[in-house]
Amino acid sequence: MLRPSAEVNEVVGGVLARAVQQSADTVRLHAFTFVSNHFHLLVWARGAALASFMQYLRSNLSKKVGRLVDWSGGFWERRYSAEPVLDDTALVGRLRYVLAHGVKEGLVERSAEWPGLTCLPQLLGSARRLFRWFNWTKR
């Protein structure tokens, strides 16, 4: 299982930001939370763009975070699951679910205490967060 840390969060954020940047016309990221053995995203995607976005994200997370923590292979064994959000009520429910990680498992008392990468600070009004893309060929 992946242990959240400032360095892991920075690498995960860089991979996520790069994936979003490369898919800017076809994928919009609205919310995210990364936990030890999985992650949740709330995205809008045009057509079949979600599959290529997820392939890029998952493979680069495995490579780059794996290199950082000395782990080979994928972190997430299962294929991703995409569930459509059909109305505002479902949207609010999904957002609550994404942001509640750590609390519902009893690991933290409040969502804001979760040490893994999450969009909660930005949703609560903190300054925009920028992530660096690491050039791993030079490491």
XYZ file of C-alpha atoms in Angstrom:
139
model
C 0.000 0.000 0.000
C 1.143 3.496 -0.819
C 1.872 5.719 2.158
C 0.974 9.404 1.645
C 3.843 11.863 2.036
C 4.680 15.329 0.749
C 6.990 13.839 -1.890
C 4.492 11.191 -3.012
C 1.729 13.815 -3.145
C 3.911 16.093 -5.287
C 4.681 13.317 -7.777
C 1.044 12.169 -7.896
C -0.049 15.781 -8.374
C 2.462 16.266 -11.184
C 1.253 13.178 -13.025
C -2.389 14.177 -12.521
C -1.749 17.748 -13.700
C 0.104 16.516 -16.778
C -2.697 14.092 -17.636
C -5.271 16.882 -17.332
C -3.117 19.288 -19.347
C -2.672 16.782 -22.169
C -6.425 16.108 -22.251
C -7.576 19.709 -21.758
C -10.023 19.708 -24.677
C -11.597 16.377 -23.812
C -11.347 15.864 -20.034
C -12.133 18.216 -17.158
C -11.142 17.331 -13.609
C -13.572 18.514 -10.913
C -12.509 16.595 -7.782
C -9.941 14.019 -6.691
C -8.682 12.086 -3.695
C -5.781 9.636 -3.605
C -5.612 7.033 -0.854
C -3.189 4.191 -0.151
C -4.525 1.637 -2.602
C -6.890 3.508 -4.927
C -8.080 6.920 -5.999
C -11.304 8.655 -6.932
C -11.799 11.274 -9.607
C -14.843 13.292 -10.545
C -14.358 14.137 -14.217
C -16.230 15.162 -17.308
C -14.983 13.468 -20.477
C -15.932 13.814 -24.122
C -16.533 10.596 -26.014
C -13.895 7.931 -25.510
C -11.346 10.366 -24.027
C -11.705 8.938 -20.526
C -10.060 5.634 -21.469
C -6.877 7.247 -22.817
C -6.785 9.735 -19.920
C -7.022 6.921 -17.371
C -4.458 4.788 -19.198
C -1.972 7.670 -19.161
C -2.700 8.517 -15.525
C -2.517 4.972 -14.170
C 0.586 3.929 -16.110
C 2.511 7.100 -15.226
C 1.492 6.902 -11.581
C 2.768 3.332 -11.445
C 6.053 4.244 -13.132
C 6.851 7.484 -11.365
C 5.539 6.785 -7.889
C 6.867 3.235 -8.159
C 10.314 4.579 -8.879
C 10.038 6.974 -5.942
C 9.060 4.268 -3.440
C 11.041 1.422 -5.055
C 8.003 -0.569 -6.190
C 7.709 -2.424 -9.486
C 4.464 -3.111 -11.270
C 1.117 -1.417 -10.966
C -0.381 -0.032 -7.779
C -3.936 -0.703 -8.885
C -4.626 -4.229 -10.041
C -8.190 -3.708 -11.208
C -9.294 -1.799 -14.253
C -10.846 1.525 -13.389
C -14.596 1.811 -12.995
C -16.429 4.757 -14.536
C -19.903 5.539 -13.281
C -21.949 8.226 -15.035
C -23.331 11.097 -12.974
C -26.816 11.708 -14.308
C -28.163 14.580 -12.213
C -27.291 17.173 -9.570
C -28.277 14.915 -6.687
C -25.912 12.213 -7.926
C -23.188 14.820 -8.431
C -23.427 16.008 -4.821
C -23.407 12.405 -3.596
C -20.304 11.540 -5.616
C -18.506 14.685 -4.471
C -19.256 13.842 -0.843
C -17.986 10.317 -1.376
C -14.736 11.501 -2.988
C -14.061 14.014 -0.224
C -15.006 11.726 2.691
C -12.087 9.333 2.302
C -10.191 8.799 5.501
C -13.163 9.843 7.636
C -15.501 7.025 6.696
C -12.694 4.520 7.293
C -11.981 6.015 10.714
C -8.421 7.051 9.788
C -8.932 10.778 10.359
C -11.580 12.775 12.163
C -12.072 15.383 9.436
C -11.516 15.236 5.667
C -9.107 18.178 5.884
C -6.756 15.999 7.975
C -6.234 13.427 5.219
C -2.473 13.373 4.380
C -2.939 12.035 0.858
C -3.476 14.203 -2.187
C -6.967 15.695 -2.315
C -8.663 18.676 -3.922
C -10.372 19.696 -0.675
C -8.099 22.683 0.124
C -8.777 24.193 -3.290
C -12.518 23.578 -3.007
C -12.495 25.351 0.361
C -10.910 28.425 -1.159
C -7.172 27.973 -0.734
C -4.897 29.363 -3.387
C -4.518 27.477 -6.628
C -2.027 24.635 -6.296
C 0.637 24.005 -8.892
C 2.413 20.689 -9.304
C 5.774 20.073 -10.931
C 6.330 17.546 -13.675
C 9.527 15.661 -12.923
C 11.821 14.756 -15.791
C 12.558 11.201 -14.708
C 15.096 10.580 -17.455
C 17.564 12.726 -15.504
C 17.041 10.972 -12.143
